[in-house]
Each structure stands twice: as structure tokens, then as C-alpha cells.
Amino acid sequence: MDSLKISTEAEAVASRLHKSGLLRTQGLIGGKWVDAYDRKTIKVYNPATGAVIADVPCMGGKETNDAISSAYEAFYSWSKLTAAARSRYLRKWYDLLIAHREELGQLITLEQGKPLKEALGEVSYGAGFIEFSAEEAKRVYGDIIPSPLADRRLFVLKQPVGVVGAITPWNFPLAMITRKVGPALACGCTVVIKPSEITPLTALAAAELSLQAGIPPGVVNVVMGNASDIGDSLLASTQVRKITFTGSTAVGKKLMAGAAGTVKKVSLELGGNAPCIVFDDADLDVAVKGALAAKFRNSGQTCVCANRVIVQEGIYEKFANAFSKAVQNLQVGDGFTEGVAQGPLINEAAVQKVESFLQDAISKGAKVLLGGKRHSLGMTFYEPTVVSDVNGEMLLSREEVFGPVAPLLRFKTEDEAIHLANDTNAGLAAYVFTNNIQRSWRVSEALEYGLVGVNEGVISTEVAPFGGVKQSGLGREGSKYGLDEYLEMKYVCLGNMNSN
Ligand code: NAP
């Protein structure tokens, strides 16, 4: 497809979104759509064409402080609603997200580049966190503790932590927000969201739908622009009681250090370096399908993407051939084109990172089996790539490549595979392919990771806890456990209970 056709399609989508009222281009503070106070803007681009989709406000500390104040004010009444009332608001928001699934999916493809089918999947997945939170809102139970003294009664209340600052990345423009905001609102917290300046439009559309759902002004606020100014304001405020962040490990560490100043609660969903271990006893087809999904979803730009495909020597050649064939069939192109499985990378810096990692690997002896260069479509399209003979010294296996490159590493024994897999500071997702049930248990237990997929490459769901160990983060999102991140426990002791 030529670039002119791509841009015409994208323009048509942008115009439809505009008409639907979901193409919001201002920040949301206290229920009002506002520009940056100094009128500065930033451009949002379509990564497939380079065309400007919209200008959004380039906000900073002042706007963030106002958003915090409005969230603080709204907290008073929102936290006092019954859980059932908050649940109804969330359910309505979920219904609206699903009713606008098509437009939201198109918006994700437009600003982020992933294929429309994947984008629609993200809307269902993202909306799922709101639905789940609506249900769980009603199950925030406390406890009664048997007292050691006869004249006392002891119990535990679970109460909302307060105003939450939620900072999110560009790779899942909707789901990374709903995964935080759903449980926060369910528990009675209010939020100031800072989406990535690269993909703010989906966040703004979701916020518009929260207003349409009747969620009161100030409960959901959105600011975007100067990331460090916004971050610093959230960190400095004593009214913000919690920072929840998804993004790079480097920024996560900065936020964790910054949160110390006011001793805020912190949740961090950071980078991964996922091993995908294929044992000799794996079903080849299952392993190829699983590794393909785990590696190439969102063109390799997810924190749970298989970053190292670690293959046992007995199946190595067979796997490398079958996997390369499957990768060759991945169609690259604009996300709006039917059948496309790989969209563009998010920006030029992302392509340059892939190039430098590949160069490093080749200079140290790795061999390119497939791809290995920019795609003929130009822009930031990159060929799906398979590289063999990768070892632990190469950047490709030490850091997240965050692109469509699958490095193959070879191992002999189960112990060696576990050692290779755990030889990293990251610990988010890991994948294991084996038909040996004992081995699947053994290896799952030995892997130092927060999530393990056995014979499955796509494991994220709103009903299960998502999060990393080691430097991949703190806390969990999704599932019943995800709500704990937005709750404080209060112990109440009633004394003098024997008197009348
Ligand atoms: P990033 O550069 O860390 O950015 C994430 C967010 O932090 C963006 O909103 C960014 O704003 C903001 N930010 C940057 N510097 C900041 C500062 N000093 N103070 C406050 N906020 C700041 O990460 P990314 O490149 O967008 O995302 C990719 C990374 O996210 C990868 O490492 C990936 O593994 C990780 N990730 C993890 C998970 C998980 O669940 N564990 C999920 C998805 C992604 P701007 O974009 O506006 O600059």
C-alpha cells in the first residue's frame, strides 16, 4: 500500500472521530476541558504516515496543581459514596467504552500504530478492567479480629488511599490507564492521569466517556505535556497520596526516589526482559505459535514481549526454521489495512534502538536468519527479524529491544535454561514451552518472574494479577489483588466494651 493511500485512510478515520465527539484535544481539570495556561501545544503524530493528527496542550506544573486540587476536592464526596453507587458509575463507563469500541480502536491505531484488530482487542481488554473494578468495588471487605482482651473489639477498615497520580506509557494508550483508574475509582480514590504525550488522544476520549457516564467532575482529571514538570508536581504535593506508574525502569526509579519526599504509596509496572524457553519436549506448533504471539504483538513493543527465545539444542534447528517461516508470513503495513500483523514502531528513536542492538549482536557473532533492516514502506516500519546464535553478552539479551526482533539463544540442560532466564535484573513475564507436566511446575517455580505462561504466549487478563519482581516493579494490577494498591488498612480498637 502506498503512503498516499495510507494517509487518506487515516484522514478519513480522523474526520469520523472528530464528528463522533471523541477526538478531544484539551486537558480535563475539574470536569472542564482546558488548554495549557500559556496556550503552548504539542503535536500528536500518526506513526504510520508522520501526519499530524491533532495538537494537544503542553501542560506543566500549574495545570497539574489545579488538577490535584480538583481531585482532592472531589475525593471528599466520591469516597463517601456507597460502593454500590461507585460500581454503577464504573459499569456505565464500561458500557460506553464498549459501545464506542470501534472509534476507540481506530484512535489507538491512529496514534499508536498497532493493527486495528489488536487495537480493538486492547479496547476489550482495557474496558475489562473497568468492568472488573465495578464488580470488585462491592467486595472491599474489612476484618474482625478476635480480641485477646474481653472488653475490647478489634476490626480492620479498608479505606481509599486518597488522590492518585497515574502516569502511563504509549504502548497501550487505553489499557494502561483503565488498569489503574478502574481499581482506584472503585476504592473511592480520585485521579490525575498523565498519559504519554505520544498517545494522549485515547486517554482523552476515555475521559470524555467517563464524563458521559456521569462520573462527577474532578474524579478523573487528565494533564499532559512537560513530563518532568507534571511528575514533579505530583511528587511534591502532599495531597497526592499515591503514584502509580507504568513505563521504563529508569523513570520508575526516579519517581520512586521522588515519592520518598512525601512518603507516598508507590506502584511500578516497569520494563521486562522476558525469556521464552522452548524445551526439546515441547509441541513444535504450540511453541512456534506461542513464541510468535509473545514476541511480535504490538511489533514487539510490550513489556511482556518475549525478549529472548531460549531453545534447547535438540529442537533448536527445527524450531528456528519453523519460527522463521511463521515470522516471514507476518504482513507489515499500516494498521488500518486488513491482514496487517505488524504496524510501524512508535518513532525514529525506537528504530534506531533496534538497529544499534542488532549491530551489537552481529558484531559479536549473531546471525540474521530473517529481516534485519528497515522495511521498504519507509517511515518507522521495520522488518520482522529473527537472529540466531545470540548469547548473554549481547545487548539483545541484556536489555529490552522493544521492537520486532526475536533473538534465539541455545541451551543444553534445564538448569542452564533457568540460569539464563534468571540472569537479568528484570522479572516481569516468562514463557515456557514443554509437554512435561513435572518440568512445567519445576521451571515455573524456579523462574524469578511475576507472570509465567506455560504453553501460552498471551497471558494478560483483567482477572489475574499483573506485575513484576526485581527491577520490573512493585505491586500488582488487575484481579482482586489490584485493589489493595489503592487501599489503606485502618485498625480500630473499641475499648470499655463490658460497661453498659
Ligand atoms: P517512559 O519513557 O518511562 O514513559 C512512561 C511515562 O512516563 C510517559 O507518560 C512519560 O511521559 C512519563 N515520563 C517520562 N519522564 C518522566 C518524569 N521525569 N516524570 C514523570 N513522568 C515521566 O516509558 P515509555 O517509553 O513510554 O514506555 C515503554 C516502557 O514501558 C518499556 O520499558 C516497557 O517495558 C514499559 N511498560 C511496562 C509495562 C508493565 O506493565 N510492566 C507495561 C507497558 C510498558 P512522555 O511520554 O509524555 O514523555
XYZ file of C-alpha atoms and ligand atoms in Angstrom:
548
model
C 0.000 0.000 0.000
C 1.491 3.394 -0.898
C 1.862 6.151 1.648
C -0.714 8.413 -0.040
C -3.407 5.747 0.356
C -2.364 5.199 3.964
C -2.696 8.894 4.772
C -6.070 9.223 3.016
C -7.466 6.366 5.117
C -6.046 7.842 8.302
C -7.567 11.231 7.483
C -10.978 9.658 6.936
C -10.726 7.945 10.334
C -9.634 11.204 11.999
C -12.577 13.033 10.481
C -15.050 10.339 11.653
C -13.605 10.521 15.165
C -13.934 14.261 15.144
C -17.612 14.002 14.259
C -18.231 11.405 16.986
C -17.033 13.902 19.623
C -14.349 11.550 20.857
C -11.419 13.455 19.376
C -10.808 15.616 22.444
C -7.753 17.851 22.244
C -7.718 19.618 25.606
C -6.809 18.536 29.109
C -9.511 17.759 31.673
C -9.396 19.577 35.009
C -12.326 19.614 37.429
C -14.736 18.465 34.700
C -13.714 21.267 32.298
C -11.795 20.880 29.052
C -8.870 23.293 29.190
C -5.853 24.434 27.199
C -2.378 24.899 28.634
C -2.430 28.170 30.579
C 0.259 29.602 28.299
C -1.508 28.136 25.194
C 1.517 26.007 24.299
C 0.718 22.838 22.377
C 2.372 19.615 21.297
C 1.643 17.680 18.140
C 0.342 14.145 18.067
C 1.515 12.162 15.039
C 0.318 9.112 13.181
C 3.446 6.902 13.285
C 2.427 5.167 10.051
C 2.391 8.363 7.989
C 4.078 11.072 10.013
C 0.924 13.183 9.581
C -0.172 15.391 12.462
C -3.439 14.114 13.938
C -4.005 16.867 16.483
C -2.427 19.487 18.715
C -2.870 18.951 22.442
C -1.948 21.247 25.341
C 1.610 21.211 26.597
C 0.792 21.495 30.287
C 3.120 21.726 33.254
C 3.183 22.310 36.994
C 0.423 24.945 37.235
C -2.198 22.869 35.432
C -1.142 19.789 37.383
C -1.542 21.592 40.707
C -5.058 22.636 39.686
C -5.867 19.083 38.621
C -4.613 17.856 42.012
C -6.787 20.424 43.813
C -9.865 19.367 41.873
C -9.148 15.678 42.539
C -8.644 16.483 46.222
C -11.949 18.317 46.427
C -13.791 15.569 44.555
C -12.279 12.927 46.831
C -14.381 14.145 49.726
C -17.696 13.238 48.085
C -16.555 10.382 45.801
C -15.007 8.454 48.694
C -18.209 8.865 50.699
C -20.450 7.301 48.046
C -21.552 3.759 48.696
C -19.530 1.100 46.934
C -22.694 0.185 45.053
C -23.011 3.733 43.698
C -19.388 3.834 42.555
C -19.891 0.425 40.994
C -22.841 1.722 38.956
C -20.802 4.655 37.621
C -17.994 2.313 36.591
C -20.428 -0.069 34.930
C -21.876 2.804 32.905
C -18.354 3.863 31.873
C -17.603 0.288 30.829
C -20.804 0.146 28.747
C -19.821 3.374 26.963
C -16.273 2.153 26.291
C -17.711 -0.980 24.694
C -20.361 0.989 22.779
C -17.519 3.085 21.301
C -15.152 0.152 20.798
C -14.758 0.816 17.071
C -13.891 4.510 17.429
C -11.536 3.886 20.357
C -9.816 1.093 18.425
C -9.381 3.387 15.442
C -7.980 6.095 17.671
C -5.434 3.678 19.141
C -4.333 2.590 15.664
C -4.165 6.183 14.515
C -1.902 7.489 17.287
C -0.061 4.314 18.291
C 0.142 2.366 15.030
C -0.867 -1.139 16.130
C -3.086 -3.141 13.738
C -6.783 -2.345 14.138
C -7.586 -5.920 15.212
C -5.079 -5.634 18.037
C -6.358 -2.155 18.893
C -9.921 -3.463 19.176
C -8.558 -6.223 21.396
C -6.961 -3.568 23.571
C -10.314 -1.793 23.934
C -11.994 -5.005 25.139
C -9.057 -5.770 27.436
C -8.885 -2.177 28.705
C -12.632 -1.883 29.251
C -12.448 -5.216 31.112
C -10.538 -3.509 33.939
C -13.406 -1.060 34.385
C -15.993 -3.838 34.368
C -13.970 -5.950 36.802
C -13.434 -2.945 39.082
C -17.180 -2.209 39.018
C -17.755 -5.729 40.287
C -14.942 -5.731 42.855
C -15.945 -2.308 44.230
C -18.659 -4.148 46.164
C -16.214 -6.617 47.698
C -13.790 -4.380 49.553
C -14.210 -6.193 52.852
C -12.634 -5.395 56.185
C -11.947 -7.830 59.008
C -12.961 -8.531 62.567
C -10.098 -9.772 64.717
C -10.728 -11.969 67.781
C -9.654 -9.780 70.663
C -7.132 -11.015 73.236
C -8.903 -8.896 75.874
C -12.534 -9.464 76.857
C -13.507 -5.799 76.993
C -12.264 -4.916 73.523
C -13.433 -5.370 69.954
C -10.911 -5.098 67.137
C -11.591 -4.558 63.481
C -9.928 -3.510 60.262
C -11.393 -0.993 57.835
C -10.212 -0.688 54.237
C -10.284 2.928 53.103
C -9.249 4.702 49.887
C -5.701 5.980 49.896
C -6.662 9.426 48.501
C -5.689 11.301 45.343
C -3.760 9.138 42.880
C -1.264 10.333 40.254
C -1.336 7.851 37.348
C 1.467 8.085 34.763
C 1.181 5.829 31.725
C 3.135 4.895 28.555
C 2.273 4.962 24.857
C 2.233 1.253 24.044
C -1.274 0.555 25.437
C -2.893 4.000 25.318
C -6.165 2.763 26.864
C -5.461 -0.373 28.891
C -2.595 1.065 30.933
C -4.966 3.802 32.084
C -8.028 1.681 32.837
C -5.865 -0.850 34.715
C -5.075 1.953 37.188
C -8.150 4.157 37.138
C -10.693 1.303 37.421
C -9.485 -0.016 40.787
C -8.633 3.495 42.037
C -12.188 4.742 41.468
C -13.706 1.508 42.761
C -11.896 2.003 46.079
C -13.032 5.644 46.354
C -9.859 7.373 45.143
C -9.812 10.214 42.613
C -7.133 10.502 39.921
C -4.882 12.813 37.955
C -3.854 10.929 34.818
C -0.767 11.812 32.813
C -0.810 9.850 29.559
C 2.220 9.780 27.304
C 2.466 12.895 25.146
C 2.860 10.485 22.195
C -0.617 8.955 22.649
C -2.840 11.313 24.662
C -5.923 11.138 22.405
C -7.189 7.732 23.541
C -6.830 8.837 27.168
C -8.834 11.984 26.453
C -11.552 10.013 24.646
C -11.799 7.627 27.612
C -12.025 10.611 29.966
C -14.821 12.104 27.820
C -16.715 8.833 28.178
C -16.191 8.921 31.960
C -17.984 12.290 31.988
C -20.764 10.892 29.784
C -21.087 8.055 32.311
C -21.883 10.700 34.935
C -18.672 10.285 36.938
C -18.592 13.604 38.813
C -16.227 16.437 37.801
C -12.813 16.230 39.425
C -12.882 12.466 39.949
C -10.999 11.917 36.673
C -8.525 14.612 35.548
C -6.091 14.432 32.621
C -2.999 16.578 32.106
C -0.275 16.099 29.510
C 2.790 17.898 28.267
C 6.022 18.510 30.118
C 6.525 15.109 31.746
C 9.083 16.068 34.364
C 7.174 19.216 35.463
C 3.949 17.235 35.767
C 5.773 14.408 37.545
C 7.483 16.814 39.951
C 4.177 18.483 40.863
C 2.532 15.129 41.530
C 5.503 14.046 43.637
C 5.755 17.293 45.614
C 2.064 17.517 46.502
C 1.098 16.337 49.971
C -2.469 15.925 48.635
C -1.369 13.170 46.231
C -1.124 10.032 48.362
C -0.222 7.507 45.703
C 1.791 7.345 42.494
C 1.059 4.541 40.075
C 3.376 4.360 37.098
C 3.785 2.178 34.019
C 6.812 2.819 31.862
C 10.549 2.481 31.724
C 12.600 1.279 34.658
C 14.742 4.436 34.567
C 11.764 6.792 35.002
C 10.204 4.426 37.552
C 13.306 4.672 39.725
C 13.203 8.474 39.545
C 9.557 8.505 40.620
C 10.200 6.066 43.453
C 13.003 8.278 44.750
C 10.844 11.400 44.321
C 7.918 9.842 46.176
C 10.126 9.458 49.257
C 9.889 13.218 49.927
C 6.225 12.931 50.914
C 6.253 9.169 51.677
C 3.638 8.249 49.078
C 2.421 4.785 48.298
C 4.027 3.684 45.005
C 3.148 1.035 42.391
C 5.501 0.493 39.477
C 4.977 -1.538 36.305
C 8.370 -1.306 34.625
C 10.375 -2.860 31.832
C 10.841 -6.580 31.284
C 13.322 -8.911 29.603
C 11.088 -11.908 29.084
C 12.641 -15.305 28.425
C 10.684 -17.705 26.240
C 12.083 -21.182 26.946
C 11.417 -23.918 24.401
C 12.315 -27.411 25.641
C 13.060 -30.403 23.397
C 9.820 -31.999 24.595
C 7.649 -29.032 23.500
C 4.954 -29.364 20.858
C 6.653 -27.528 17.987
C 3.476 -25.957 16.591
C 2.342 -24.768 20.019
C 5.816 -23.339 20.724
C 6.004 -21.506 17.388
C 2.507 -20.068 17.745
C 3.128 -19.061 21.380
C 6.558 -17.535 20.753
C 5.209 -15.627 17.742
C 2.384 -14.110 19.779
C 4.642 -13.400 22.762
C 7.297 -11.716 20.612
C 5.533 -9.861 17.816
C 2.398 -8.451 19.461
C 2.372 -4.667 19.010
C 5.514 -5.051 16.823
C 7.476 -6.204 19.864
C 6.575 -3.088 21.860
C 5.109 -4.572 25.029
C 6.717 -5.033 28.423
C 5.785 -8.730 28.345
C 7.169 -9.345 24.848
C 9.500 -12.347 24.626
C 12.894 -10.653 24.563
C 14.993 -13.848 24.493
C 13.849 -17.069 22.849
C 15.908 -19.696 24.673
C 15.768 -23.009 22.787
C 17.092 -26.454 23.795
C 19.716 -27.849 21.444
C 17.698 -30.909 20.327
C 14.859 -28.804 18.872
C 16.878 -25.669 18.058
C 17.256 -26.119 14.257
C 13.681 -27.348 13.766
C 12.307 -24.503 15.873
C 14.474 -21.863 14.162
C 13.220 -22.989 10.722
C 9.537 -23.237 11.635
C 9.616 -19.993 13.627
C 11.369 -18.076 10.812
C 8.752 -19.338 8.332
C 5.938 -18.142 10.588
C 7.619 -14.766 11.091
C 8.053 -14.392 7.330
C 4.264 -14.575 6.962
C 3.669 -11.570 9.206
C 2.346 -8.836 6.979
C 3.820 -5.403 7.680
C 1.865 -2.230 6.974
C -0.499 0.451 8.112
C -2.670 -0.782 10.965
C -5.867 0.046 9.085
C -5.081 -2.425 6.301
C -6.852 -5.783 6.552
C -4.481 -8.641 7.337
C -1.636 -6.495 8.643
C 0.044 -8.049 11.694
C 2.899 -5.577 12.207
C 2.461 -1.818 12.316
C 5.204 0.807 12.478
C 7.433 1.344 15.501
C 6.416 4.297 17.621
C 9.138 6.682 16.435
C 12.566 7.040 14.852
C 14.341 6.623 18.216
C 12.706 3.188 18.564
C 14.030 2.119 15.145
C 17.499 3.383 15.967
C 17.477 1.395 19.202
C 16.611 -1.777 17.263
C 19.364 -1.037 14.744
C 22.003 -0.470 17.398
C 21.082 -3.647 19.314
C 21.233 -5.652 16.084
C 24.571 -4.178 15.091
C 25.978 -5.014 18.520
C 24.757 -8.635 18.198
C 26.127 -9.073 14.674
C 29.498 -7.654 15.699
C 29.619 -10.292 18.468
C 28.788 -13.238 16.181
C 24.973 -13.381 15.882
C 23.466 -14.351 12.510
C 20.410 -12.746 10.939
C 18.076 -15.528 9.756
C 15.318 -13.202 8.567
C 14.729 -9.465 8.216
C 17.309 -7.277 9.896
C 16.585 -3.962 8.231
C 14.099 -1.138 7.809
C 11.039 -2.116 5.790
C 10.616 -0.845 2.242
C 7.436 1.002 3.395
C 9.777 3.573 4.963
C 8.806 5.702 7.976
C 9.371 3.595 11.114
C 8.340 0.261 9.616
C 10.869 -2.475 10.402
C 11.105 -5.992 9.012
C 10.124 -8.755 11.452
C 13.505 -10.204 12.318
C 14.928 -13.476 13.629
C 18.528 -13.653 14.845
C 20.333 -16.862 15.811
C 23.491 -17.574 17.842
C 22.706 -14.840 20.360
C 24.474 -15.057 23.706
C 24.244 -13.416 27.107
C 26.906 -10.828 26.286
C 24.833 -9.110 23.614
C 22.569 -6.118 24.243
C 19.769 -8.087 22.574
C 19.666 -10.445 25.521
C 20.635 -7.989 28.264
C 18.074 -5.247 27.595
C 14.582 -4.801 26.207
C 14.840 -4.346 22.413
C 11.198 -3.153 22.268
C 10.928 -3.969 18.578
C 10.212 -6.835 16.168
C 13.462 -8.728 16.695
C 13.487 -12.290 18.055
C 16.910 -13.365 19.326
C 17.445 -17.138 19.584
C 19.740 -18.482 22.310
C 20.713 -22.152 22.699
C 20.828 -24.241 25.900
C 21.567 -27.849 26.876
C 20.032 -28.549 30.303
C 17.020 -27.401 32.301
C 19.327 -25.874 34.937
C 21.150 -23.897 32.275
C 17.839 -22.604 30.871
C 16.715 -21.441 34.313
C 20.062 -19.789 34.958
C 19.967 -17.981 31.592
C 16.354 -16.906 32.127
C 17.016 -15.507 35.605
C 20.289 -13.805 34.676
C 18.730 -10.333 34.451
C 17.591 -7.531 36.744
C 14.150 -7.687 35.163
C 11.434 -10.089 36.296
C 8.104 -9.375 34.608
C 6.922 -12.159 32.252
C 8.413 -15.512 31.255
C 7.167 -18.215 28.893
C 7.840 -21.955 28.962
C 7.034 -24.488 26.261
C 7.138 -28.134 27.346
C 4.841 -31.157 27.354
C 6.344 -32.459 30.591
C 3.982 -31.601 33.420
C 6.573 -32.018 36.200
C 9.005 -29.797 34.334
C 6.353 -27.132 33.785
C 5.805 -26.918 37.580
C 9.512 -27.073 38.412
C 10.501 -24.385 35.945
C 7.541 -22.101 36.751
C 8.552 -22.214 40.412
C 12.222 -21.554 39.653
C 11.660 -18.562 37.371
C 12.149 -15.212 39.130
C 9.221 -13.554 37.356
C 5.829 -12.130 38.267
C 3.978 -13.878 35.409
C 4.631 -17.222 33.729
C 2.907 -18.539 30.613
C 3.183 -22.303 30.106
C 2.434 -23.352 26.526
C 0.785 -19.957 26.011
C 2.143 -16.690 24.675
C -0.666 -14.261 25.562
C -1.493 -14.353 29.263
C -2.640 -10.880 30.342
C -6.210 -10.641 31.598
C -8.043 -8.332 33.951
C -8.901 -11.212 36.291
C -5.272 -12.211 37.074
C -2.566 -10.256 38.931
C -0.111 -8.500 36.609
C 3.237 -7.202 37.824
C 6.930 -7.805 38.109
C 9.606 -8.771 40.619
C 13.191 -7.486 40.902
C 13.565 -4.229 38.921
C 10.404 -4.850 36.885
C 8.314 -3.210 39.534
C 6.314 -3.124 42.720
C 2.709 -4.087 43.282
C 0.121 -5.797 41.100
C -2.559 -4.554 38.726
C -5.789 -6.279 37.782
C -7.554 -9.068 39.713
C -8.838 -8.793 43.276
C -5.257 -8.074 44.418
C -5.043 -4.939 42.264
C -7.470 -3.097 44.541
C -5.150 -3.395 47.551
C -2.812 -0.886 45.891
C -5.453 1.836 46.347
C -6.482 0.997 49.904
C -5.193 1.798 53.339
C -5.880 -0.519 56.253
C -7.164 1.081 59.411
C -7.200 -0.833 62.669
C -9.927 0.260 65.068
C -9.964 -0.845 68.693
C -13.190 -0.403 70.648
C -12.449 -0.431 74.369
C -14.521 -0.483 77.543
C -16.974 -2.892 75.900
C -18.090 -4.539 79.147
C -19.805 -1.427 80.513
C -23.467 -0.714 79.803
P 8.752 6.112 29.687
O 9.638 6.907 28.826
O 9.236 5.758 31.043
O 7.399 6.929 29.778
C 6.299 6.466 30.538
C 5.518 7.662 31.046
O 6.343 8.399 31.948
C 5.122 8.631 29.936
O 3.864 9.180 30.252
C 6.201 9.690 30.034
O 5.786 10.935 29.527
C 6.373 9.763 31.537
N 7.618 10.361 31.996
C 8.810 10.399 31.402
N 9.707 11.051 32.185
C 9.042 11.432 33.309
C 9.392 12.139 34.502
N 10.621 12.597 34.720
N 8.429 12.336 35.430
C 7.182 11.882 35.246
N 6.787 11.208 34.140
C 7.706 10.979 33.193
O 8.325 4.744 29.009
P 7.737 4.541 27.537
O 8.852 4.609 26.585
O 6.556 5.423 27.323
O 7.174 3.055 27.649
C 7.926 1.933 27.392
C 8.384 1.286 28.678
O 7.249 0.970 29.486
C 9.071 -0.042 28.439
O 10.190 -0.152 29.259
C 8.007 -1.063 28.829
O 8.532 -2.301 29.208
C 7.326 -0.363 29.937
N 5.994 -0.915 30.148
C 5.773 -1.662 31.248
C 4.536 -2.233 31.451
C 4.275 -3.064 32.679
O 3.113 -3.317 32.950
N 5.269 -3.501 33.414
C 3.509 -2.046 30.529
C 3.764 -1.264 29.398
C 5.024 -0.695 29.223
P 6.005 11.369 27.988
O 5.752 10.151 27.147
O 4.984 12.418 27.809
O 7.408 11.824 27.909
